[in-house]
PDB file of C-alpha atoms in Angstrom:
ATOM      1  CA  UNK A   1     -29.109 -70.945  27.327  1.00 38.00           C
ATOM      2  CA  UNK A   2     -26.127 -72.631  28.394  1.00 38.00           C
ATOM      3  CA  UNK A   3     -25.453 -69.630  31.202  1.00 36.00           C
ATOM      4  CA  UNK A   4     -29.231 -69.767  32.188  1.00 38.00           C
ATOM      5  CA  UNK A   5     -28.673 -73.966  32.740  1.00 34.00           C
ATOM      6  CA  UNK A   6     -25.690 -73.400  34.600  1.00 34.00           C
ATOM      7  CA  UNK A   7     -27.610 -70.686  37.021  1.00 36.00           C
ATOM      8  CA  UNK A   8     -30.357 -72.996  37.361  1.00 37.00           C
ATOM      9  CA  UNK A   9     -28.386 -75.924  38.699  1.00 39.00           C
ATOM     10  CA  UNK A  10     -26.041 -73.870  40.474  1.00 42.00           C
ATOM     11  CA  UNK A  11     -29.407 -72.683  41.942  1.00 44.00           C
ATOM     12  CA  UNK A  12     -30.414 -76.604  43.064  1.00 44.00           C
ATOM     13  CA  UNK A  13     -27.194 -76.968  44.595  1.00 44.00           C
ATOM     14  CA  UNK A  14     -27.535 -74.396  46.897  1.00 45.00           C
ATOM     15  CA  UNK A  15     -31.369 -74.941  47.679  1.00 49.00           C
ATOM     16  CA  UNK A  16     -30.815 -77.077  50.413  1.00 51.00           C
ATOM     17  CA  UNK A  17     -29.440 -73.980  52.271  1.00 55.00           C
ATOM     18  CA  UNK A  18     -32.586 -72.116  51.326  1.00 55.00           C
ATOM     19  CA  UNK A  19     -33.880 -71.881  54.546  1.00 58.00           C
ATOM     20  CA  UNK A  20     -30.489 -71.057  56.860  1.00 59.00           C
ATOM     21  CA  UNK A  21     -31.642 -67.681  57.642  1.00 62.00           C
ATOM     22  CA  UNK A  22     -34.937 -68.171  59.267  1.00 60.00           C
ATOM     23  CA  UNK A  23     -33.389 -71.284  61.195  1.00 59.00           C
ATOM     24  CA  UNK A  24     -30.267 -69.354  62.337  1.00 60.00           C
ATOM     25  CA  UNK A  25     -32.551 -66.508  63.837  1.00 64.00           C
ATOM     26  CA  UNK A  26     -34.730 -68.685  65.429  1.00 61.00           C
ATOM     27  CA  UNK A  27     -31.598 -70.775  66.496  1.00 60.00           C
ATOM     28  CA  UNK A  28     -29.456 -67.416  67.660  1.00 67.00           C
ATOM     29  CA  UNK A  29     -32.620 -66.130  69.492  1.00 72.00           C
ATOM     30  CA  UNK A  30     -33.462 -69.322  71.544  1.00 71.00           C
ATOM     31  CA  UNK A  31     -29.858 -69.802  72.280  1.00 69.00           C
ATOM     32  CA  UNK A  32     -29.198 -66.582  74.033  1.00 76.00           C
ATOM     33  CA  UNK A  33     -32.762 -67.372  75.785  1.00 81.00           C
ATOM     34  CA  UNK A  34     -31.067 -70.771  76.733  1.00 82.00           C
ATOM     35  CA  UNK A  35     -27.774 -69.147  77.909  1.00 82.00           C
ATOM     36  CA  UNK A  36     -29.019 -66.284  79.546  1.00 88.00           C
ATOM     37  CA  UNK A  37     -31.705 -68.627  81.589  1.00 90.00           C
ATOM     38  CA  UNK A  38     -28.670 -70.931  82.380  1.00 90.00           C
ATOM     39  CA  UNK A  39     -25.928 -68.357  83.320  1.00 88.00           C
ATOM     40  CA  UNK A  40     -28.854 -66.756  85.566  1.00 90.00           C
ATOM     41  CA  UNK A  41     -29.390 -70.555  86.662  1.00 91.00           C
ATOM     42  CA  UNK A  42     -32.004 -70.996  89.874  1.00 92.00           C
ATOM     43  CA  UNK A  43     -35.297 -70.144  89.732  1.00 95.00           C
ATOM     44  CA  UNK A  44     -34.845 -68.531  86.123  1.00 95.00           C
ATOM     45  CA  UNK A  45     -33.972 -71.799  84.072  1.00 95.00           C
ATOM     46  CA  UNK A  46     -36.190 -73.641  85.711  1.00 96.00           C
ATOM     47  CA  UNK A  47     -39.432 -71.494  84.913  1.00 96.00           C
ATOM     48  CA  UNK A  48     -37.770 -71.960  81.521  1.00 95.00           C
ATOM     49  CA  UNK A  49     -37.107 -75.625  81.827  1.00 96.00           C
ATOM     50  CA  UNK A  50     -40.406 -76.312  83.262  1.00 97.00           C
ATOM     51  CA  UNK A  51     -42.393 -74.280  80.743  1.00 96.00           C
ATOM     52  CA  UNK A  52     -40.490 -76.110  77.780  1.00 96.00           C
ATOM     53  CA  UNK A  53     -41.198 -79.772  79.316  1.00 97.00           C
ATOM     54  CA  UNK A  54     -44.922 -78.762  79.577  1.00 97.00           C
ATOM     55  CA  UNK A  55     -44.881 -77.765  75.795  1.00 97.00           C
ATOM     56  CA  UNK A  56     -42.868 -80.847  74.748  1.00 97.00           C
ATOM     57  CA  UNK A  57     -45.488 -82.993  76.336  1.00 97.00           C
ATOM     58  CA  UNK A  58     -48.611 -80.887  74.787  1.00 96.00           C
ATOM     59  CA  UNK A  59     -46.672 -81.350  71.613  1.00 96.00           C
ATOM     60  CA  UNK A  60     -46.289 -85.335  72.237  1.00 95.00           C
ATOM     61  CA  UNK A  61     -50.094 -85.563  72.536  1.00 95.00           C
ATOM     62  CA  UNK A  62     -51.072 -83.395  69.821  1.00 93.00           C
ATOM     63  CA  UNK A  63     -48.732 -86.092  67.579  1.00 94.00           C
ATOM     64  CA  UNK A  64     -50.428 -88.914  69.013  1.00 93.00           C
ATOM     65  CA  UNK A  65     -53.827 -88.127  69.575  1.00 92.00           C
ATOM     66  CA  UNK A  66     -54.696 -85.475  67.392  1.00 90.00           C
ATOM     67  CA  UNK A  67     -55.857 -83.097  70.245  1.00 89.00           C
ATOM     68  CA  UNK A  68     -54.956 -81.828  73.530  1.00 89.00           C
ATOM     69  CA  UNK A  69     -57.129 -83.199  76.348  1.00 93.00           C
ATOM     70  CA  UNK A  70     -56.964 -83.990  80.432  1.00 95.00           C
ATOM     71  CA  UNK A  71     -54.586 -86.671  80.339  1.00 95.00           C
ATOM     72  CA  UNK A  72     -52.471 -84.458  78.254  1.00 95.00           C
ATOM     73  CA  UNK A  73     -52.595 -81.524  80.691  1.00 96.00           C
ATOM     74  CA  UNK A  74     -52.048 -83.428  83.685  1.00 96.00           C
ATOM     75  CA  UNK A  75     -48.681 -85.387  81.959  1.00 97.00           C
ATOM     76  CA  UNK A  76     -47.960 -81.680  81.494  1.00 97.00           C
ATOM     77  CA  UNK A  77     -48.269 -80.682  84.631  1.00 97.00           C
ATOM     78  CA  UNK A  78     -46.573 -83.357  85.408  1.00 97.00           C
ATOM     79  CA  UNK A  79     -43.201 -82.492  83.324  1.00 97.00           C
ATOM     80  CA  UNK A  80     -43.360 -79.261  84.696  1.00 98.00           C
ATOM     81  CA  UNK A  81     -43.374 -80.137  88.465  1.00 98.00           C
ATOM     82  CA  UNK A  82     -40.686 -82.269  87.859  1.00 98.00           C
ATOM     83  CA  UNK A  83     -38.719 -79.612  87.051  1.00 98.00           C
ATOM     84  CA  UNK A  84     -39.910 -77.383  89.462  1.00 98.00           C
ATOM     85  CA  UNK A  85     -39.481 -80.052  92.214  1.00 97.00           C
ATOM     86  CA  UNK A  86     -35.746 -80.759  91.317  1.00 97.00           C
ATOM     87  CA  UNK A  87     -35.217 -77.177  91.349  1.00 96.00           C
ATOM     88  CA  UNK A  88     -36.636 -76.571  95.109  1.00 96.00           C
ATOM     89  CA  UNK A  89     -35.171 -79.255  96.199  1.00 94.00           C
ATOM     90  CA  UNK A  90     -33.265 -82.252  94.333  1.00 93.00           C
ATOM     91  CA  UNK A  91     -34.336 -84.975  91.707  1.00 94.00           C
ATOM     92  CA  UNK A  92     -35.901 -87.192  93.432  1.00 94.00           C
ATOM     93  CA  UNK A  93     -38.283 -84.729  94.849  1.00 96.00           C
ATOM     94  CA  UNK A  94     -38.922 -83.897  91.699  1.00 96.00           C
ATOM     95  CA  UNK A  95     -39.607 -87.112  90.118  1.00 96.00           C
ATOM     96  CA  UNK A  96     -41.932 -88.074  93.372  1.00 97.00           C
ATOM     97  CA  UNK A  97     -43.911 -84.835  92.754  1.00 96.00           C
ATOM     98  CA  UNK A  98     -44.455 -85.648  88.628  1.00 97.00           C
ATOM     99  CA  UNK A  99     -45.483 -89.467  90.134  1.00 96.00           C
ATOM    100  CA  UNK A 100     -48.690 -89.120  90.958  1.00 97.00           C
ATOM    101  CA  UNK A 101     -49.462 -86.832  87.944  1.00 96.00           C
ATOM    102  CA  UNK A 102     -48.405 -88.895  85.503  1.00 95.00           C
ATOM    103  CA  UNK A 103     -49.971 -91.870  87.183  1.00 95.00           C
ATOM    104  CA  UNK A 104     -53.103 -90.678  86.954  1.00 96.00           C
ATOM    105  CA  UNK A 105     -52.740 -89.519  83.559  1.00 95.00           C
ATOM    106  CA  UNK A 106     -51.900 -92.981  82.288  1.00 92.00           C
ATOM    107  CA  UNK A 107     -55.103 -94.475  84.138  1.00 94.00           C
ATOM    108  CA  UNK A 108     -57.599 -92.182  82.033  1.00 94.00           C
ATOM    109  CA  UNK A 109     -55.861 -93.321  78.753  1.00 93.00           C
ATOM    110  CA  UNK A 110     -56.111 -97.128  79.860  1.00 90.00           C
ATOM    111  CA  UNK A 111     -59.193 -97.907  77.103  1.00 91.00           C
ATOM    112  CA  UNK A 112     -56.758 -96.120  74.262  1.00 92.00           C
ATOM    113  CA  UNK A 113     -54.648 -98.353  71.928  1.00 92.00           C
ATOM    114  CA  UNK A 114     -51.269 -99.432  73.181  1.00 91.00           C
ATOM    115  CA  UNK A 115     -49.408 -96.844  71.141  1.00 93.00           C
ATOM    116  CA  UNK A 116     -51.065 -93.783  72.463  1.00 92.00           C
ATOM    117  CA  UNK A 117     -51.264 -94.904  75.652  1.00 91.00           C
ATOM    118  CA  UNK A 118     -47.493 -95.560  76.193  1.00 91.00           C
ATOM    119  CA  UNK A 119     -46.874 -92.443  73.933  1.00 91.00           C
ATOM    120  CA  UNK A 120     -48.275 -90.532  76.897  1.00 92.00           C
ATOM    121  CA  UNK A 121     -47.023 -92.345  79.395  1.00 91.00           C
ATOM    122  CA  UNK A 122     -43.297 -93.162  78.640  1.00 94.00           C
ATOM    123  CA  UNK A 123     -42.591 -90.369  76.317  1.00 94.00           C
ATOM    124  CA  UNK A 124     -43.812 -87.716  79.065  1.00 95.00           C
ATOM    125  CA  UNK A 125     -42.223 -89.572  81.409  1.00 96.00           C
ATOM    126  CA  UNK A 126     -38.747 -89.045  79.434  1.00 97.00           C
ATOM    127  CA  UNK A 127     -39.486 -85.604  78.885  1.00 97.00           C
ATOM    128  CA  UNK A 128     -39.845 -84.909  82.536  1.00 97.00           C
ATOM    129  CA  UNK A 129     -37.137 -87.218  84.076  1.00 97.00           C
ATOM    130  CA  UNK A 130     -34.542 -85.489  81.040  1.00 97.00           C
ATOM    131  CA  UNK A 131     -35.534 -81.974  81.601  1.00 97.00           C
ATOM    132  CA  UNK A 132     -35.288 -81.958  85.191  1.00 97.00           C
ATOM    133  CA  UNK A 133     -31.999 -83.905  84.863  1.00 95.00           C
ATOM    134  CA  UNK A 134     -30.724 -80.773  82.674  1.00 94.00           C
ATOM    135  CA  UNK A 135     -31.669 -78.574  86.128  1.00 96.00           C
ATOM    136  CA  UNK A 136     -30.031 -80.760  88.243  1.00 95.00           C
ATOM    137  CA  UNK A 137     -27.089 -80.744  86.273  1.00 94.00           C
ATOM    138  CA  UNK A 138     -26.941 -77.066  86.732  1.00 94.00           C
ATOM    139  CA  UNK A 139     -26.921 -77.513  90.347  1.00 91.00           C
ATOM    140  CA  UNK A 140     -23.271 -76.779  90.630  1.00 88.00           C
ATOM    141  CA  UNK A 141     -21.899 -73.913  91.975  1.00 85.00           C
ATOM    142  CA  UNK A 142     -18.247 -74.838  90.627  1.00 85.00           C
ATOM    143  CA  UNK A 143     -19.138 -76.104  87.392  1.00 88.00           C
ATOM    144  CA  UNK A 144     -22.848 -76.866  86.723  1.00 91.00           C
ATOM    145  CA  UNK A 145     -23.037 -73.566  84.367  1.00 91.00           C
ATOM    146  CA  UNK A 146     -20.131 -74.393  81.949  1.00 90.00           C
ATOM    147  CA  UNK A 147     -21.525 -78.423  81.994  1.00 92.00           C
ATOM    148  CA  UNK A 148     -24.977 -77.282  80.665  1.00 93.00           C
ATOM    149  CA  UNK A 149     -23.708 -74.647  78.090  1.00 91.00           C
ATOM    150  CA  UNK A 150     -21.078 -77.469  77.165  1.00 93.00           C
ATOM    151  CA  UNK A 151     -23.919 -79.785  76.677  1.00 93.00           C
ATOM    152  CA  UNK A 152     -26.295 -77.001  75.036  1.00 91.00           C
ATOM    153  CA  UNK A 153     -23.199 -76.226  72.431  1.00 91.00           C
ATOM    154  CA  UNK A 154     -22.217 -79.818  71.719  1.00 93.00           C
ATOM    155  CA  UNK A 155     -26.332 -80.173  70.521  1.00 92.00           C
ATOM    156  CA  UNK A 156     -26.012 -76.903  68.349  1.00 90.00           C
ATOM    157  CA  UNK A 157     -22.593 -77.881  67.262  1.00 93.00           C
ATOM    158  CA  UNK A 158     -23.777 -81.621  66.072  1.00 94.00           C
ATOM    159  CA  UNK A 159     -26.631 -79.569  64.153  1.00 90.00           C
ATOM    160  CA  UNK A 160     -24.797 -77.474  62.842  1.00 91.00           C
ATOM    161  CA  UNK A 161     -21.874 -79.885  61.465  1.00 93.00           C
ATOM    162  CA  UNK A 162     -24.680 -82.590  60.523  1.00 93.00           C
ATOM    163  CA  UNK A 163     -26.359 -79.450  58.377  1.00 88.00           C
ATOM    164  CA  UNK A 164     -23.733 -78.629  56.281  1.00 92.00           C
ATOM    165  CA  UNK A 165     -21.819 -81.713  56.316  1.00 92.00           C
ATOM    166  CA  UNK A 166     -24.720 -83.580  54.807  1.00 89.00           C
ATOM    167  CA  UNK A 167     -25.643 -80.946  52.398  1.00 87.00           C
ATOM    168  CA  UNK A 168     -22.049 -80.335  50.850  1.00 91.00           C
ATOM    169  CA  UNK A 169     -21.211 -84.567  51.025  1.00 88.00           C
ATOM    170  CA  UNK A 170     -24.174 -85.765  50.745  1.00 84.00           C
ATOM    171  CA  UNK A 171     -23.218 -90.412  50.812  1.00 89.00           C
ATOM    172  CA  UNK A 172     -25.109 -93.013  52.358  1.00 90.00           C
ATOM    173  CA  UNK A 173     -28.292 -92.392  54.272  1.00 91.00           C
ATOM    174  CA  UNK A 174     -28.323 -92.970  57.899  1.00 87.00           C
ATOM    175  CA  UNK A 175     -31.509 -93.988  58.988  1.00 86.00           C
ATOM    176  CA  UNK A 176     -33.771 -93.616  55.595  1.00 88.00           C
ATOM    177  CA  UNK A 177     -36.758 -95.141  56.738  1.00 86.00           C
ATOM    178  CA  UNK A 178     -37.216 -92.814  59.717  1.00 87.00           C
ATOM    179  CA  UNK A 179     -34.948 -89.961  58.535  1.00 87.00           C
ATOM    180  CA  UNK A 180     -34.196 -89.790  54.749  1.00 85.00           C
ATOM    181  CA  UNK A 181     -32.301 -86.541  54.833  1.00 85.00           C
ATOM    182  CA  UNK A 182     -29.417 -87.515  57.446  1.00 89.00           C
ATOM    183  CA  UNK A 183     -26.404 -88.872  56.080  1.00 92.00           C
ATOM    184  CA  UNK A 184     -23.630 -90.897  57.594  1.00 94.00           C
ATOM    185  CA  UNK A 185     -21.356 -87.999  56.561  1.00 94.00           C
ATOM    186  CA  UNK A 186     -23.797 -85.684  58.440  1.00 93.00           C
ATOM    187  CA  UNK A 187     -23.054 -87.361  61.553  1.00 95.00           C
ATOM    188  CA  UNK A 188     -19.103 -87.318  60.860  1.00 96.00           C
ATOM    189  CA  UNK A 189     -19.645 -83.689  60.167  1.00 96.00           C
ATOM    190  CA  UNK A 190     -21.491 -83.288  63.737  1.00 96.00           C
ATOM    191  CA  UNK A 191     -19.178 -85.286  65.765  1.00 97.00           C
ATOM    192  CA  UNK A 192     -16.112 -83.355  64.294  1.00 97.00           C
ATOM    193  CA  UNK A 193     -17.236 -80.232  65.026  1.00 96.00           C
ATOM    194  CA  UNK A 194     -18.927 -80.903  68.225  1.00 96.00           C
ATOM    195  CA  UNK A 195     -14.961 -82.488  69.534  1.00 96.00           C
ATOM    196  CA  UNK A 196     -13.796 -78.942  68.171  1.00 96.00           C
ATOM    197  CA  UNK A 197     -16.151 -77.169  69.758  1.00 94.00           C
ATOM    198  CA  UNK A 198     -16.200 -79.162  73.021  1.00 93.00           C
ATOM    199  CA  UNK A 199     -12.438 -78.908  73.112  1.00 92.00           C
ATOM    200  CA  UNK A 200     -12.320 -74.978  72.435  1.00 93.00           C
ATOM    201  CA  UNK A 201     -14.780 -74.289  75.058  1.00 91.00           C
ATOM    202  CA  UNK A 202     -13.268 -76.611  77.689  1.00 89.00           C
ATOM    203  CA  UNK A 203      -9.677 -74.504  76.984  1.00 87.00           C
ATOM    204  CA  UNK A 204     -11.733 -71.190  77.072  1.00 88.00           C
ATOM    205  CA  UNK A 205     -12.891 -72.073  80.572  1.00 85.00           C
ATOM    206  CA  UNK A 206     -12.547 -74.349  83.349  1.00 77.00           C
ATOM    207  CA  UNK A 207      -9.093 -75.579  81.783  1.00 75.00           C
ATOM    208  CA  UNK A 208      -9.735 -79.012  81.902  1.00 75.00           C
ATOM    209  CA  UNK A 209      -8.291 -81.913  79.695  1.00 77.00           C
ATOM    210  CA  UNK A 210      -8.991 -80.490  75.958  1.00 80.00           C
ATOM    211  CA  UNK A 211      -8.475 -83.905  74.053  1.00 84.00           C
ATOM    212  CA  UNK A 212     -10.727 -85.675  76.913  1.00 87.00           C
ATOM    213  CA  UNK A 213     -13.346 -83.145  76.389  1.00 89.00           C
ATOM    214  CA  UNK A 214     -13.693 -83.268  72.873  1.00 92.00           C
ATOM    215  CA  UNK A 215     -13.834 -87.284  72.786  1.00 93.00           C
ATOM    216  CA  UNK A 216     -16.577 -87.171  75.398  1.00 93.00           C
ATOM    217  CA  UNK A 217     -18.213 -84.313  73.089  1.00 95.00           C
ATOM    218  CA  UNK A 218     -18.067 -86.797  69.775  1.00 96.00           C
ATOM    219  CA  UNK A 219     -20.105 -89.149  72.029  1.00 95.00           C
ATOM    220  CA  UNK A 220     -22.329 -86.814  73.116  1.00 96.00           C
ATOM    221  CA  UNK A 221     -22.902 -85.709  69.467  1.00 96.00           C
ATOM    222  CA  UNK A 222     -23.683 -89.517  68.651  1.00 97.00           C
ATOM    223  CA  UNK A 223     -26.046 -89.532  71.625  1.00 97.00           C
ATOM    224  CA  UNK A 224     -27.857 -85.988  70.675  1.00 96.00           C
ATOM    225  CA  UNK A 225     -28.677 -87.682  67.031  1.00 95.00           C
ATOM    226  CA  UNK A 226     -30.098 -91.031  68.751  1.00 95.00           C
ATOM    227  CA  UNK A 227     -32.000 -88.285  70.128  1.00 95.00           C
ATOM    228  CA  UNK A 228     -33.312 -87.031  67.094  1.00 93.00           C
ATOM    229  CA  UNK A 229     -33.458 -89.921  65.143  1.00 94.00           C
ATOM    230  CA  UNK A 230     -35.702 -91.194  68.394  1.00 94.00           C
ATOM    231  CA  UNK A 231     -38.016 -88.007  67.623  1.00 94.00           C
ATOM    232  CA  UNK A 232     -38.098 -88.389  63.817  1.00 92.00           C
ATOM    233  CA  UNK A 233     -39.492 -92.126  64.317  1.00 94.00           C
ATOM    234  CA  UNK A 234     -42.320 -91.151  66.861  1.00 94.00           C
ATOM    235  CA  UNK A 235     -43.362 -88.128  63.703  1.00 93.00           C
ATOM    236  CA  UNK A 236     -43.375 -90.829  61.374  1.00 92.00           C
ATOM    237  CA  UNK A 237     -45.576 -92.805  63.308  1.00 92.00           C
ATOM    238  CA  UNK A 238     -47.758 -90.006  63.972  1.00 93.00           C
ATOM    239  CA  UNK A 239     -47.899 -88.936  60.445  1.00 92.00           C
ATOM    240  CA  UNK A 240     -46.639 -85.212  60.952  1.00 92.00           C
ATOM    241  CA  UNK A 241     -43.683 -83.691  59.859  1.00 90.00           C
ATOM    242  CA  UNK A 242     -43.141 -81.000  63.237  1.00 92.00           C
ATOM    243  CA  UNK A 243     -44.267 -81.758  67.018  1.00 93.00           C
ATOM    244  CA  UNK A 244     -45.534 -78.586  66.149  1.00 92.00           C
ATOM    245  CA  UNK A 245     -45.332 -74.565  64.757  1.00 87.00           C
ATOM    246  CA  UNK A 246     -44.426 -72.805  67.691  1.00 87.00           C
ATOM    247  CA  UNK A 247     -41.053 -71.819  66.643  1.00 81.00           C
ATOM    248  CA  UNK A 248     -40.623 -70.092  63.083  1.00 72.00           C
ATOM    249  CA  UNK A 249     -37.571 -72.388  60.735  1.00 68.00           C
ATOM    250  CA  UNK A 250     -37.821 -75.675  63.554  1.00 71.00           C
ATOM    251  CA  UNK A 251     -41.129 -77.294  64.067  1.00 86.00           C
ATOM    252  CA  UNK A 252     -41.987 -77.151  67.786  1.00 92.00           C
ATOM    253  CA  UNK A 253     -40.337 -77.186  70.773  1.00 94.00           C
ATOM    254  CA  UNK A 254     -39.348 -80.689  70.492  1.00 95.00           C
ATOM    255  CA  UNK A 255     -38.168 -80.649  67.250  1.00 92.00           C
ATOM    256  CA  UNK A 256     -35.607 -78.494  68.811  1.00 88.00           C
ATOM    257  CA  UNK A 257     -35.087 -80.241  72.420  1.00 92.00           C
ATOM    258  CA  UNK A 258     -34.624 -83.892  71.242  1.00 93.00           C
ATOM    259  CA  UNK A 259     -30.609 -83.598  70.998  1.00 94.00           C
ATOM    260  CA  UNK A 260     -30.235 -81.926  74.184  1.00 94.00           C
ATOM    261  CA  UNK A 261     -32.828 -84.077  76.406  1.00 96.00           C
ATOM    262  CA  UNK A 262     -30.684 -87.049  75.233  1.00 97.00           C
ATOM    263  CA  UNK A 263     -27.261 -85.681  75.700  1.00 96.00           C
ATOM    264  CA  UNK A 264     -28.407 -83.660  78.751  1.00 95.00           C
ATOM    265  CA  UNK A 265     -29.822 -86.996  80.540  1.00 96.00           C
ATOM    266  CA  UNK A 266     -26.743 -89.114  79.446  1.00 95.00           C
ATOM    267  CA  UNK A 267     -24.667 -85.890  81.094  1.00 94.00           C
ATOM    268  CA  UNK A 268     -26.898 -85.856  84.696  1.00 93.00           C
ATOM    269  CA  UNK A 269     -26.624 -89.088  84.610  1.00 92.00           C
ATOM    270  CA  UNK A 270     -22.847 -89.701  83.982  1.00 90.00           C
ATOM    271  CA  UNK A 271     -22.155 -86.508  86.662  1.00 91.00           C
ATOM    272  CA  UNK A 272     -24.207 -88.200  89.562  1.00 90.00           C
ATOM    273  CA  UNK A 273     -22.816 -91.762  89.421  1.00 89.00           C
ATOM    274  CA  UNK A 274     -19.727 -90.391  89.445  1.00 86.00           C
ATOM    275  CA  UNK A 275     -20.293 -87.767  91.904  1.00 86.00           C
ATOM    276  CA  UNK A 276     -18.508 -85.462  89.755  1.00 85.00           C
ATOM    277  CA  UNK A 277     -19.308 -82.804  86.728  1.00 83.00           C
ATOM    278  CA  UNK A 278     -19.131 -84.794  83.060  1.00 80.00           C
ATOM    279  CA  UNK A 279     -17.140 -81.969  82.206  1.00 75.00           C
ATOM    280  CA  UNK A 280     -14.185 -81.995  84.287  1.00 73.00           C
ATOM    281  CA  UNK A 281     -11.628 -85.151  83.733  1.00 67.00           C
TER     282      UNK A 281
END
């Protein structure tokens, strides 16, 4: 009896690991997607890029409507042309092409309440401006690849230390109302591995100052959680758990792009005002 108690609770401890497996093959398979889109870069990620910002904002409407509909199709349209547009030409081109779009999206939700209505409008908005940042970003010939996989691995990496950091330490909640199972030690646990991985990646590659890169990767870990957290409040407000099923172990596609559209717009961002890659200092 004593045995079968022991096996039982040695069972509980190691539940919250129950689902690793699916997660990590769904995780392994859309990262080499990701990395093989990006090392290809050009026309390639953005088809990629573009058809993941048009299923984040299909996903976004589902939440907050309960349906897909026209304004939901033209916002992602919308998403997608901005992506398309930065890729043909620049940002801005890209931005003034998803305008009109999501303009006119936005005036057939005007008799909705105020909460779908900027649901739609800003949150399709931010998927399009951040995912067409991420294509811009690649638009480096010296180092736009290595920024974006730097980026893409600093998301995983926060995941991944957040995962089992808060699993094995467990402490203090972080955000309980909108997220009850991350833990302050979760985000320790992301940051630290996300400066370790930053760090190992930057010496693996372009050479450039390790200890920089990994405190500029602990930020960008804090940043990909804001992300998430960000997500995890618009579900609760919606009432759903996932933006959707589309990817077996992670919800939808959103579930799974909130960390990088953060980091990867705080990145663009960061790289253009200073007319310089985020990952070289």
């Amino acid at each position: 009896m004593g045995l079968a108690r022991r096996s039982r609770a040695g069972g509980g401890r190691l539940s919250g690991f129950a689902d690793l497996g699916r997660r990590a093959g769904a995780g392994f398979a859309m990262a080499g997607a990701a990395i093989a889109a990006v090392w290809a870069g050009g026309w390639v990620l953005a088809g990629l890029a573009a058809l993941c910002a048009a299923l984040m904002t299909w996903e976004l409407r589902r939440m907050t409507v309960g349906r897909f509909d026209l304004p939901g199709g033209l916002a992602a349209v919308a998403a997608a042309a901005a992506v398309l547009g930065t890729a043909a030409d620049s940002l801005r081109i890209g931005l003034l092409a998803a305008a009109p779009l999501l303009a006119a999206a936005a005036a057939m939700t005007w008799h909705e309440p105020r909460f779908e209505r900027a649901a739609l409008g800003l949150g399709a908005g931010y998927v399009a401006l951040a995912s067409a940042a991420l294509v811009g970003l690649r638009d480096d010939d010296l180092y736009g690849a290595a920024a974006v996989v730097w980026v893409a691995l600093t998301v995983v990496a926060t995941d991944v230390g957040g995962y089992f950091a808060g699993r094995l330490a467990g402490g203090p909640k972080l955000w309980p109302a909108v997220s009850p199972g991350k833990t302050w030690s979760g985000l320790i646990g992301g940051m630290a591995l996300a400066a370790a991985v930053g760090a190992g990646f930057s010496a693996a590659t372009t050479g450039t100052l390790a200890h920089e890169v990994a405190l500029v990767s602990a930020v960008m870990a804090v940043v990909a959680q804001g992300g998430d957290l960000g997500e995890s409040a618009l579900k609760r407000r919606c009432g759903v758990k996932d933006s959707s099923t589309l990817i077996p172990g992670h919800g939808g596609v959103l579930d799974r792009m909130d960390g990088l559209l953060a980091a990867g717009l705080v990145a663009a961002l960061i790289s253009f005002a200073r007319a310089k890659s985020v990952f070289v200092w």
